Structures are given as C-alpha cells and as structure tokens.
GROMACS .gro file of C-alpha atoms in nm:
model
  367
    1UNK     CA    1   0.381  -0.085   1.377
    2UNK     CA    2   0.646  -0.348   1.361
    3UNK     CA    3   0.744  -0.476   0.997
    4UNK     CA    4   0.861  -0.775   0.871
    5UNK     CA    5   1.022  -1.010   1.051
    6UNK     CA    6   1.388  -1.140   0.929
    7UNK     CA    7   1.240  -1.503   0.886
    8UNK     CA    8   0.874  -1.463   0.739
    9UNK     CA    9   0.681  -1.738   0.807
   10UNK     CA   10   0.445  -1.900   0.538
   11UNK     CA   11   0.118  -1.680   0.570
   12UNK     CA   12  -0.195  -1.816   0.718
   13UNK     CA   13  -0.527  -1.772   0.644
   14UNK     CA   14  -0.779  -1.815   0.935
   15UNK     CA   15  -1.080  -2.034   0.939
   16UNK     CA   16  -0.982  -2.163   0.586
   17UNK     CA   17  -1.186  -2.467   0.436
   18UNK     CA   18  -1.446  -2.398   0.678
   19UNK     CA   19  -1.712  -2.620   0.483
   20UNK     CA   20  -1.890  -2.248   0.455
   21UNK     CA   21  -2.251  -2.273   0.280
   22UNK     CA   22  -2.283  -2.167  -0.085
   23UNK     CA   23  -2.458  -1.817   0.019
   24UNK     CA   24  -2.173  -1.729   0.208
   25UNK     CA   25  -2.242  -1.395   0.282
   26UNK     CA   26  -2.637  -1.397   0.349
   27UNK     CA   27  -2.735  -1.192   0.077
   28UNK     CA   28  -3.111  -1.359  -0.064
   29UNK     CA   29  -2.909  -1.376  -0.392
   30UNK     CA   30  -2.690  -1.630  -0.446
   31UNK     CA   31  -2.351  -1.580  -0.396
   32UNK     CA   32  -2.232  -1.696  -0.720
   33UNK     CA   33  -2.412  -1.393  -0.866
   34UNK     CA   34  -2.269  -1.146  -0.633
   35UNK     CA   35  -1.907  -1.311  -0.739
   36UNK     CA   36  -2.005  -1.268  -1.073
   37UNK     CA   37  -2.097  -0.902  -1.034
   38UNK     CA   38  -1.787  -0.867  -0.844
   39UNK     CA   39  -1.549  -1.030  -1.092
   40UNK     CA   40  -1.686  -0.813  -1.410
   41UNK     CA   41  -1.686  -0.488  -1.207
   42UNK     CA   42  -1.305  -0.527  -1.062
   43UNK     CA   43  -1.250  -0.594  -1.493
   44UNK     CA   44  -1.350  -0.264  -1.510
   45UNK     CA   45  -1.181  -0.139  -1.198
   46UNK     CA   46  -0.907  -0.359  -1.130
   47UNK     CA   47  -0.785  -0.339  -0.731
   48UNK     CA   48  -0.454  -0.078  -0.689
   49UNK     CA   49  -0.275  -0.314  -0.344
   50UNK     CA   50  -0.128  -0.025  -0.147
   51UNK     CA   51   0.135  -0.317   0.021
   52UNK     CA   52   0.279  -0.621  -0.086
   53UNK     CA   53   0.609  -0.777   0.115
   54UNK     CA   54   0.675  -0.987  -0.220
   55UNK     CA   55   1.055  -0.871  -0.262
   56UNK     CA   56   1.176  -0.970   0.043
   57UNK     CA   57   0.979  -1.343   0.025
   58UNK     CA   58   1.111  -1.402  -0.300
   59UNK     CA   59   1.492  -1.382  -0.096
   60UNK     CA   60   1.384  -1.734   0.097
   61UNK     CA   61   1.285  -1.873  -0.263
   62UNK     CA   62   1.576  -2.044  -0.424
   63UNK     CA   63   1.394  -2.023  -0.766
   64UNK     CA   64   1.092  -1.914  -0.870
   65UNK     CA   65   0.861  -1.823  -1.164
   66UNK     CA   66   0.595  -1.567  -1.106
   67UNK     CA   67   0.452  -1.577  -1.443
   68UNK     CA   68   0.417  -1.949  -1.464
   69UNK     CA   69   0.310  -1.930  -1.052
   70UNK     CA   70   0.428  -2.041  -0.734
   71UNK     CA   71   0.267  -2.195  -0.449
   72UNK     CA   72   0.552  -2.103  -0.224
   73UNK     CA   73   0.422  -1.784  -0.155
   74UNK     CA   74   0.083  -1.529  -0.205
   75UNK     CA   75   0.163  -1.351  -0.503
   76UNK     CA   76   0.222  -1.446  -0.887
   77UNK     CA   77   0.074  -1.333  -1.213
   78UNK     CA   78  -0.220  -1.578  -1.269
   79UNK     CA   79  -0.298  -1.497  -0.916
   80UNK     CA   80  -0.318  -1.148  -0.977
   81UNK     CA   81  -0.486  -1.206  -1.267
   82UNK     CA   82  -0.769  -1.386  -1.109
   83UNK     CA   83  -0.790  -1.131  -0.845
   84UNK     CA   84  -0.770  -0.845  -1.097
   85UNK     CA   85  -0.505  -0.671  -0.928
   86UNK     CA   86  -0.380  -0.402  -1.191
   87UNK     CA   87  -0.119  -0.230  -0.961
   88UNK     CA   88   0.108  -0.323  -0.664
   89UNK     CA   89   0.340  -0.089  -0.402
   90UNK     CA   90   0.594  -0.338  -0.343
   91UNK     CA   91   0.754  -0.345   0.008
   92UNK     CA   92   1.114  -0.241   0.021
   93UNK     CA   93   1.167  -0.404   0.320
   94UNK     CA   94   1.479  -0.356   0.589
   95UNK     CA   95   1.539  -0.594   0.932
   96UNK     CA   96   1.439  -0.455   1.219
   97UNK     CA   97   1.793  -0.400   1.387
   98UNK     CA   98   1.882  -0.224   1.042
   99UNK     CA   99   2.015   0.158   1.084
  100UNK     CA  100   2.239   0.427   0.934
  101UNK     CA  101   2.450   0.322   0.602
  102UNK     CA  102   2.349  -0.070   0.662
  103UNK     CA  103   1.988   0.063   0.605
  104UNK     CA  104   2.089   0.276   0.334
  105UNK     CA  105   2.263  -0.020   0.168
  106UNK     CA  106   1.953  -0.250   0.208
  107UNK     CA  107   1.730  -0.034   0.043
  108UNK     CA  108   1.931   0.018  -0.247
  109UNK     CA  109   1.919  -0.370  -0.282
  110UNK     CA  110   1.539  -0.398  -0.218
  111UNK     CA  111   1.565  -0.160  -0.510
  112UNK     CA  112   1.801  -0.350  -0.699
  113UNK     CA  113   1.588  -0.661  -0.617
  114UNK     CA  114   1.212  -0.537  -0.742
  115UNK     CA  115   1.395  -0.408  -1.088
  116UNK     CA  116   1.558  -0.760  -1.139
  117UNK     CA  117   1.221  -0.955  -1.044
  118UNK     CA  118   1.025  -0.711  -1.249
  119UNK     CA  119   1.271  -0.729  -1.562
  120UNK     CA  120   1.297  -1.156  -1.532
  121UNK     CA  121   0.866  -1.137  -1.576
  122UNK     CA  122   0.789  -0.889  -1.875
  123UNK     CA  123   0.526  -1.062  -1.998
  124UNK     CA  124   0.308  -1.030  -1.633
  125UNK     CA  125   0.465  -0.690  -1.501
  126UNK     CA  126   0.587  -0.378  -1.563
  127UNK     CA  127   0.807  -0.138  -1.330
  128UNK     CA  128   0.615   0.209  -1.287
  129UNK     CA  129   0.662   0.536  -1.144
  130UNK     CA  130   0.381   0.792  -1.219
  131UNK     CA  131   0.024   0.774  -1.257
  132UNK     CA  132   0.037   0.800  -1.649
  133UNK     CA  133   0.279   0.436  -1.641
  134UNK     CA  134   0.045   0.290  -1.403
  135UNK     CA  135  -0.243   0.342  -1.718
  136UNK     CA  136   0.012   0.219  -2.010
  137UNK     CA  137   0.090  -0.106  -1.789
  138UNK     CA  138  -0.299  -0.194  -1.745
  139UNK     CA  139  -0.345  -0.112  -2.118
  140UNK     CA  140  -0.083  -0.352  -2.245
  141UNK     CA  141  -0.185  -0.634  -1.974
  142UNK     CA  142   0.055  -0.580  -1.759
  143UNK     CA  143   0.047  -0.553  -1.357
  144UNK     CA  144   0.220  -0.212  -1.258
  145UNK     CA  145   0.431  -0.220  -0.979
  146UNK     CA  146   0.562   0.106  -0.790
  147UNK     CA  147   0.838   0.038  -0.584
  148UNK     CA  148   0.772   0.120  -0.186
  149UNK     CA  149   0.682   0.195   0.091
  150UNK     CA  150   1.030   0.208   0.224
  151UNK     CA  151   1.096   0.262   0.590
  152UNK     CA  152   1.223   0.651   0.681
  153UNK     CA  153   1.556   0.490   0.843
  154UNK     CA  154   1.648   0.380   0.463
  155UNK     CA  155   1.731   0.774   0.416
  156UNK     CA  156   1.995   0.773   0.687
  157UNK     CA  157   1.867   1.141   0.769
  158UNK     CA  158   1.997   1.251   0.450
  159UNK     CA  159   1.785   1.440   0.191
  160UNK     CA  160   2.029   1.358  -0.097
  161UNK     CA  161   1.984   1.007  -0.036
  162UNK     CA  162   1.637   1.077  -0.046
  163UNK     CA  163   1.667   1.202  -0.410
  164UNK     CA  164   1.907   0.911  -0.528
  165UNK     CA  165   1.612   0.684  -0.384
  166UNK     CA  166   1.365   0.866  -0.636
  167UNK     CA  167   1.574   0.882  -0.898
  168UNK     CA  168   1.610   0.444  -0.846
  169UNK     CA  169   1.213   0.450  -0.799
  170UNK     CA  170   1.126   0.502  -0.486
  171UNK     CA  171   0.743   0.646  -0.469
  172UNK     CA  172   0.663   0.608  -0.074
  173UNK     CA  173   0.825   0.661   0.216
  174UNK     CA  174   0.722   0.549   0.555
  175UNK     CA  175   0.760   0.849   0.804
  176UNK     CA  176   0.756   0.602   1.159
  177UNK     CA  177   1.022   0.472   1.338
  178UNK     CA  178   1.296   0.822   1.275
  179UNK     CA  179   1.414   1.009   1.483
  180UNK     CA  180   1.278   1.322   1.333
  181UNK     CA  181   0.912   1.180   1.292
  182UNK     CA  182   0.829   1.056   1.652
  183UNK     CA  183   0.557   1.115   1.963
  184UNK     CA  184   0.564   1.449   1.951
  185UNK     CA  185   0.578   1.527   1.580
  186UNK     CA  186   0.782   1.648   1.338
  187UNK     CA  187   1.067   1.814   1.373
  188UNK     CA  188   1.217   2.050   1.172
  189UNK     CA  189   1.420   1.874   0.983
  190UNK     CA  190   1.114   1.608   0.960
  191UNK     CA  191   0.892   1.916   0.817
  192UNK     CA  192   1.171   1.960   0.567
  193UNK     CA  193   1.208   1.596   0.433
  194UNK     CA  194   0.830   1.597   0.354
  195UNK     CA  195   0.901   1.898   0.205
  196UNK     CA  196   1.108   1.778   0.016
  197UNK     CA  197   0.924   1.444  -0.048
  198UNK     CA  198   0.650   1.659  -0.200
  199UNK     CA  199   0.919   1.839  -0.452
  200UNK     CA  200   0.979   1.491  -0.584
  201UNK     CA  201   0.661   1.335  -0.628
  202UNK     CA  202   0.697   1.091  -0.287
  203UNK     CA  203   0.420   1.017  -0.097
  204UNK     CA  204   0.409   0.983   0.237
  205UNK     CA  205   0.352   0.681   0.436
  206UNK     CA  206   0.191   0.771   0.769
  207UNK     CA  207   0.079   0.439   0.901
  208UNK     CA  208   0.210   0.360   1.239
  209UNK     CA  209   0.343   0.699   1.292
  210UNK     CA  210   0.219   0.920   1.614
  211UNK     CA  211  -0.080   1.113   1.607
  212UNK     CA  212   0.092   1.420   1.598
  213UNK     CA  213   0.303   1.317   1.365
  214UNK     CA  214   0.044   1.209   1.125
  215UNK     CA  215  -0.187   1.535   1.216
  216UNK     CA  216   0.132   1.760   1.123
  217UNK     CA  217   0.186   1.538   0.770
  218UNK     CA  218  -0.167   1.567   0.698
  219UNK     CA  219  -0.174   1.963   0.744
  220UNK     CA  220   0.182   2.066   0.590
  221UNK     CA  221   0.203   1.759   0.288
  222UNK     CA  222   0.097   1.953  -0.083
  223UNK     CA  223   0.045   1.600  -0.183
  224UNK     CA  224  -0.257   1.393  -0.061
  225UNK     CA  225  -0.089   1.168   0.248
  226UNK     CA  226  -0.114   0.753   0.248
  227UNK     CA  227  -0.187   0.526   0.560
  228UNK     CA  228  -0.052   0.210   0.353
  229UNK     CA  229  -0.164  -0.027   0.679
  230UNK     CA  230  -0.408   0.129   0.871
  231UNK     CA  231  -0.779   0.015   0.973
  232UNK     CA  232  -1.036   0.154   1.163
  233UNK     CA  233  -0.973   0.180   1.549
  234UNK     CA  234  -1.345   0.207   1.618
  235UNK     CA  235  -1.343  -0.122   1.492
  236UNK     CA  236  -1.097  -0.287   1.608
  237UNK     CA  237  -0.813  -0.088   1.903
  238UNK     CA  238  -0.489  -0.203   1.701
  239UNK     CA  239  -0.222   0.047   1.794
  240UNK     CA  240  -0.181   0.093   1.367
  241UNK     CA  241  -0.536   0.137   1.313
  242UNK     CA  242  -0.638   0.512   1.271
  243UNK     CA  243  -0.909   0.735   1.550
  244UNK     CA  244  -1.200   0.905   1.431
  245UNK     CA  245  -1.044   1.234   1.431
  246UNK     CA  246  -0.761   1.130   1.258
  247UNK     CA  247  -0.987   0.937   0.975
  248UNK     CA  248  -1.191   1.292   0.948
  249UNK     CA  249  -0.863   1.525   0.900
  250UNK     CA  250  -0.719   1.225   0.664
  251UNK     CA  251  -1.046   1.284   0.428
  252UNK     CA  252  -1.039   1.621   0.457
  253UNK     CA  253  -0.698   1.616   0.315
  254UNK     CA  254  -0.821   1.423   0.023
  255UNK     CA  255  -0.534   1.114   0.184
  256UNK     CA  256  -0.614   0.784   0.162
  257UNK     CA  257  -0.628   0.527   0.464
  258UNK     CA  258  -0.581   0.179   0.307
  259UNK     CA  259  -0.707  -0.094   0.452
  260UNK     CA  260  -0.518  -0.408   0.554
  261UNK     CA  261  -0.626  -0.732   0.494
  262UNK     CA  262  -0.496  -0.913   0.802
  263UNK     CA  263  -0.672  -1.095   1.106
  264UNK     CA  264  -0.535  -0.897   1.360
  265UNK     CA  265  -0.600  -0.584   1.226
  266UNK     CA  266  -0.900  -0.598   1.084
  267UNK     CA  267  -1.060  -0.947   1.218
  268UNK     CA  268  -1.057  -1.296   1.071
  269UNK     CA  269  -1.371  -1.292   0.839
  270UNK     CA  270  -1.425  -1.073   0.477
  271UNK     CA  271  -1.766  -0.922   0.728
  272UNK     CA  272  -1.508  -0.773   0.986
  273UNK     CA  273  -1.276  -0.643   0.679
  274UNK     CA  274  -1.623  -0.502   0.514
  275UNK     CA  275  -1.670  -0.338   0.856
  276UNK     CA  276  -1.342  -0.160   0.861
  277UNK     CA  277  -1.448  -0.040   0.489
  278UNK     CA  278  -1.765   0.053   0.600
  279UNK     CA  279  -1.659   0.256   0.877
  280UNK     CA  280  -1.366   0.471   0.747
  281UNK     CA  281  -1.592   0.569   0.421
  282UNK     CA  282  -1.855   0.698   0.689
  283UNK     CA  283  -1.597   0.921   0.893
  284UNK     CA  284  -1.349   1.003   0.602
  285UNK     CA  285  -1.550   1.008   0.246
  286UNK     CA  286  -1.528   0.669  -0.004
  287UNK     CA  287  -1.268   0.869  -0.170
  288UNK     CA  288  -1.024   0.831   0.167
  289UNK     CA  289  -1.062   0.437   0.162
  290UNK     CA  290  -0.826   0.192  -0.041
  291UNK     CA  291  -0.723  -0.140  -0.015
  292UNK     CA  292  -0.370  -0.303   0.126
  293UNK     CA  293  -0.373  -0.676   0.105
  294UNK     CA  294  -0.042  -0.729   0.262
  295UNK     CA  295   0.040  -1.041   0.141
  296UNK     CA  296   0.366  -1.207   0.191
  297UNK     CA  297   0.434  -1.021   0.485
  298UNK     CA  298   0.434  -1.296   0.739
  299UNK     CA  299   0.095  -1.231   0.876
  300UNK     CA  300  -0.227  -1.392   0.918
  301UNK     CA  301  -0.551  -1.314   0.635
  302UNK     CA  302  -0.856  -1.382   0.710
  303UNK     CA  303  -1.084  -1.613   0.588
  304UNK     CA  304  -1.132  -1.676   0.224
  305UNK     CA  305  -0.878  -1.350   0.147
  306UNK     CA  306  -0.568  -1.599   0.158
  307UNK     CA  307  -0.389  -1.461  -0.112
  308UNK     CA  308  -0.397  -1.177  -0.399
  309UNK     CA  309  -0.653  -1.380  -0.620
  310UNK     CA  310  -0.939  -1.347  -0.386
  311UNK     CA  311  -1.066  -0.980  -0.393
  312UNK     CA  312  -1.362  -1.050  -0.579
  313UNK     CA  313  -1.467  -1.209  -0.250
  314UNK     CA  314  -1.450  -0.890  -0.081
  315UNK     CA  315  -1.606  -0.671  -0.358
  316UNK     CA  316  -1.897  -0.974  -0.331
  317UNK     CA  317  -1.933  -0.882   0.026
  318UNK     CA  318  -1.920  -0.500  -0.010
  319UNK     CA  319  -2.217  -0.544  -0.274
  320UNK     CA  320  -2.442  -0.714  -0.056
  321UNK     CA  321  -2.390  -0.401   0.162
  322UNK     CA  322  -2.513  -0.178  -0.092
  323UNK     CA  323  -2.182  -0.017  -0.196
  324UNK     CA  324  -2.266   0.179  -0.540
  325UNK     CA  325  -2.036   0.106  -0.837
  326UNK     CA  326  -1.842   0.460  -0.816
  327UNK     CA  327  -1.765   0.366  -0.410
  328UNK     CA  328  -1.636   0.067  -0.528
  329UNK     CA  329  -1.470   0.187  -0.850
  330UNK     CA  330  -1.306   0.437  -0.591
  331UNK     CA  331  -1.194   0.173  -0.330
  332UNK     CA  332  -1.037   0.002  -0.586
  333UNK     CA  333  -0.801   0.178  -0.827
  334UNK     CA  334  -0.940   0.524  -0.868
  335UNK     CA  335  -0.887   0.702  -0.522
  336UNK     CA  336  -0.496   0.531  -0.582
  337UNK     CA  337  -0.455   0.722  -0.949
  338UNK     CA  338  -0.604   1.040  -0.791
  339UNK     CA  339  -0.330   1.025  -0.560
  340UNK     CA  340  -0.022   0.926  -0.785
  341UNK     CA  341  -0.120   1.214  -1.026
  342UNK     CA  342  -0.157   1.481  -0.706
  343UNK     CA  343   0.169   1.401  -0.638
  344UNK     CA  344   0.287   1.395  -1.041
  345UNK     CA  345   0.133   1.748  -1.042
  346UNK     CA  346   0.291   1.853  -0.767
  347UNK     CA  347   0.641   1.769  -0.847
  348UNK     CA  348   0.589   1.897  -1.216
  349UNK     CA  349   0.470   2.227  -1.027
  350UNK     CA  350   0.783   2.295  -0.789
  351UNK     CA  351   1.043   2.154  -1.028
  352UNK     CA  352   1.191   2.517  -1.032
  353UNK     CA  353   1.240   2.517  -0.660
  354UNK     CA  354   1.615   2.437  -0.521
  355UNK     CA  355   1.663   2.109  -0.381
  356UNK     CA  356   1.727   2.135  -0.012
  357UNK     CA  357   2.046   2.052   0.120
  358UNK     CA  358   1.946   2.091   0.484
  359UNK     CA  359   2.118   1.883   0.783
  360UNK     CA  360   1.946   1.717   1.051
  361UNK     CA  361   2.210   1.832   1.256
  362UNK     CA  362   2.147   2.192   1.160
  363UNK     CA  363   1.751   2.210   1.157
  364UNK     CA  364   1.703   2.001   1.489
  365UNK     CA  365   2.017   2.103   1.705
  366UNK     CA  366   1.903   2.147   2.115
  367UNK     CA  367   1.955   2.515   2.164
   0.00000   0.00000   0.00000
C-alpha cells in the first residue's frame, strides 16, 4: 500500500455536517445514551491508535502547540483527550522515492523529530517503549506514544541498523516494499531480520505486504504479528485489506489486524467501519481486531470520525451492535498491551542469543 505522499493534503472527512438526525445510528435508544455509554467505557479502556502520520504533518506546520491544540491538523492533546486515546504508534514516515542511506538518514530524523515533539509537550505526552511505559504514561495522564511503524527500506538491508533503530525507539517495522519481503515471500535474509526483530522486541508490520509474505511472518514471528492498516477484504476488495484465510491464520497467531479508519478502505460511514469490525472479529477472534485511525496521513475519514476526538462515535455504533464490554475493552487497548508485552517477553527471553550479523548479500546470493 502506498504511504504518504511528500505534500499531505489537509484530511477530509466525507459526508461531514450532513444535518444527520439525533438517533444517528438507529438504535431505539437515543443516541446520546449510547455516546454516553461509549464515553465512560473508553475512560475505562482508553483506544491504543495503531497509526498516526502526525510527525511528518507537523514538518508543513511552521509552529504549533499540541497541548494548547491546533486546528491545522487531526491530532493534539485535548483532542485526544476527548477521544480517550491513551496510546499512539506514530508514523516514521520516508518519501516514496527514498532508498539506501537517504532512507536510513530520514528515519533517524523521523526519530529525532517524534523525541523533540514529544519532549516540547510533557504535560500531554510521554515517549514509550514497552508495555509496562505504556501503563505509567496512562497512570500519570499522559498519552504514550511508541515510535513506528517505519518502512523496511529505513534499514538499508542492514541488521545493525536495525538495532541502532531500537536502541533510538523504534517498536515496528513495516516488512512491504524490500527487496527481501516481496511476492513470493521471504527470503532468507528476510526470515533472518524478523528473526532478529523478534530478539529485540520489534513487531512486525505486515500490512500491505504479499500473501506469502505475510503467511511466512505469521508462521515463523515468536512475537504476535501487526497489520497496522488493514481491513476486511470481504468487505470491501482494497488491495491492503486482508482475505479470509489470511484473517483466520492472523488470529490463530494471536496477531492483530487493525483497522483503518479511512473512506476508501473501509467506506465513508462509522456503519461500513463497524462492518469491517464486525467481520474480522467473526473470522479472526475479538482478540485479532484493533483500531488504526490514521489521521494526518493525507487521506479521507469517514463521516463523523474526522479526527482523533471522535472514537466514542464508533464505540456508540459498535454498542448498538451488541458488542460486550470485554470485545470492546479488547478492540480498544487490551489486545494492543497483550501484544507489546509478547514481544517484551520475548526479547527478555532470547537476550542471551548473539546478535546476527548476517548479510543480505550472503543469505540471498543466486546460486
């Protein structure tokens, strides 16, 4: 799936100030007390976004003030607030004509870039790297952020660049676009970075990636494996959106498909997102499905999910379907901390193993 684009427009939200009816979602309740169920449960539960592009928006903003709020773009802390979003994955984002050292170079500054933002707002966030930190930052009132998903190319096909990442913060890494991740799988030198991905405590990023490369990521990863941007294709045949089969072996796996919320993924209403929802914790298991608003990212949100304060609008809608509390409490920050402390345990686990110094040029030379 393509990613941002060099010059992100301002995001759009479709259908917006449609003049909708007070019962907006059809429920023989009001609405307002769906909303209000939804507000006090995400309180408890506050919504873990698996994808924000904020970092690389905030480099067309010649000043800005996320604590105070900006209107400039989808994301500050009252926002956040309102939307009770307790943790972000924060986009390191590199041009799409970015490769080899240049990429390397632009992560490092994406890097460079979420510290600074994060360090200039103490009072609304708080830079985090485990599961443990993501639970200290909620407890003092502070939004966690963990820095990724970063595009595979940032590594440069280099596994020690892959640990200098981690040691910066990196926590995902997105497996498409490489030349050792492609149509036909992984190679070995592929098989070896998730390897050593797993060593560290990096997740995996398998949205937009082959089938057979996310079928082979699924089966060899120790740690569960993330679709950051992927949907439902039953639902809707977007080239990122995720089969049945694939949904099935991704719960299997204990992984977690999160769910965009963007029109052309997932449709332009909160029903069609619900849908999605609906439809990937049928196939995979409510403890496979998350949530990925996307915001700042240059693409178009459907109605009434505009920007990061309006999840309760979603949770509203899922509750007039009859999702249970635990579904819900799952969808929304508890199938994210399962995750971040598999892969805690698992790095804490094979700490004793070497690091691998393997070459690409080794592992996948033609015979």
């Amino acid at each position: 799936m393509a990613d941002l684009q060099d010059d992100i427009p301002a995001t759009v939200e479709i259908g917006a100030d449609d003049g909708l009816p007070d019962d907006l979602f059809g429920d023989r309740r009001p609405a307002g007390e769906l909303l209000e169920r939804a507000h006090a449960l995400l309180a408890e539960h506050p919504v873990a976004d698996g994808y924000s592009g904020l970092p690389w928006a905030l480099r067309h903003l010649p000043w800005y003030d996320l604590e105070l709020g900006e209107a400039a773009i989808d994301t500050d802390v009252p926002r956040l607030r309102e939307g009770h979003v307790g943790a972000l994955f924060w986009s390191l984002h590199l041009s799409g004509e970015t490769g080899g050292e240049r990429a390397v170079t632009a992560a490092l500054e994406q890097l460079d870039l979420v510290r600074t933002v994060v360090e200039s707002h103490p009072e609304g966030l708080r830079l985090v790297g485990t599961a443990g930190q993501v639970i200290d930052a909620r407890n003092c009132g502070r939004v966690a952020v963990v820095p990724g998903p970063a595009p595979g190319a940032a590594l440069d096909d280099s596994l020690g660049i892959l640990r200098v990442l981690h040691a910066l913060g990196l926590r995902v890494l997105t497996l498409a676009g490489t030349a050792w991740a492609g149509e036909s799988g992984l190679t070995r030198f592929g098989e070896e970075v998730v390897r050593e991905m797993n060593r560290l405590g990096v997740l995996a990023d398998v949205s937009g990636a082959s089938p057979a490369t996310a079928a082979r990521t699924i089966a060899l990863s120790k740690t569960p494996v993330l679709c950051s941007r992927s949907a439902a294709r039953a639902r809707r045949p977007h080239p990122a959106n995720l089969p049945d089969d694939l949904l099935a072996a991704l719960g299997e796996a204990k992984g977690l498909c999160m769910v965009p919320l963007t029109a052309e993924q997932t449709g332009p209403t909160v029903p069609d997102v619900a849908d999605h929802l609906d439809h990937i914790r049928d196939v995979a298991g409510p403890e496979c499905v998350g949530l990925s608003g996307t915001y700042d990212s240059g693409v178009v949100h459907p109605r009434d999910l505009a920007d990061t304060s309006r999840y309760p609008h979603l949770i509203a809608e899922l509750l007039r379907r009859g999702w249970s509390e635990t579904e819900l409490s799952l969808l929304t920050w508890r199938n994210v901390q399962r995750v971040l402390r598999s892969a805690d345990f698992t790095a804490r686990a094979t700490q004793q193993r070497r690091a691998s110094h393997a070459r690409i040029t080794e592992l996948d030379a033609a015979p």
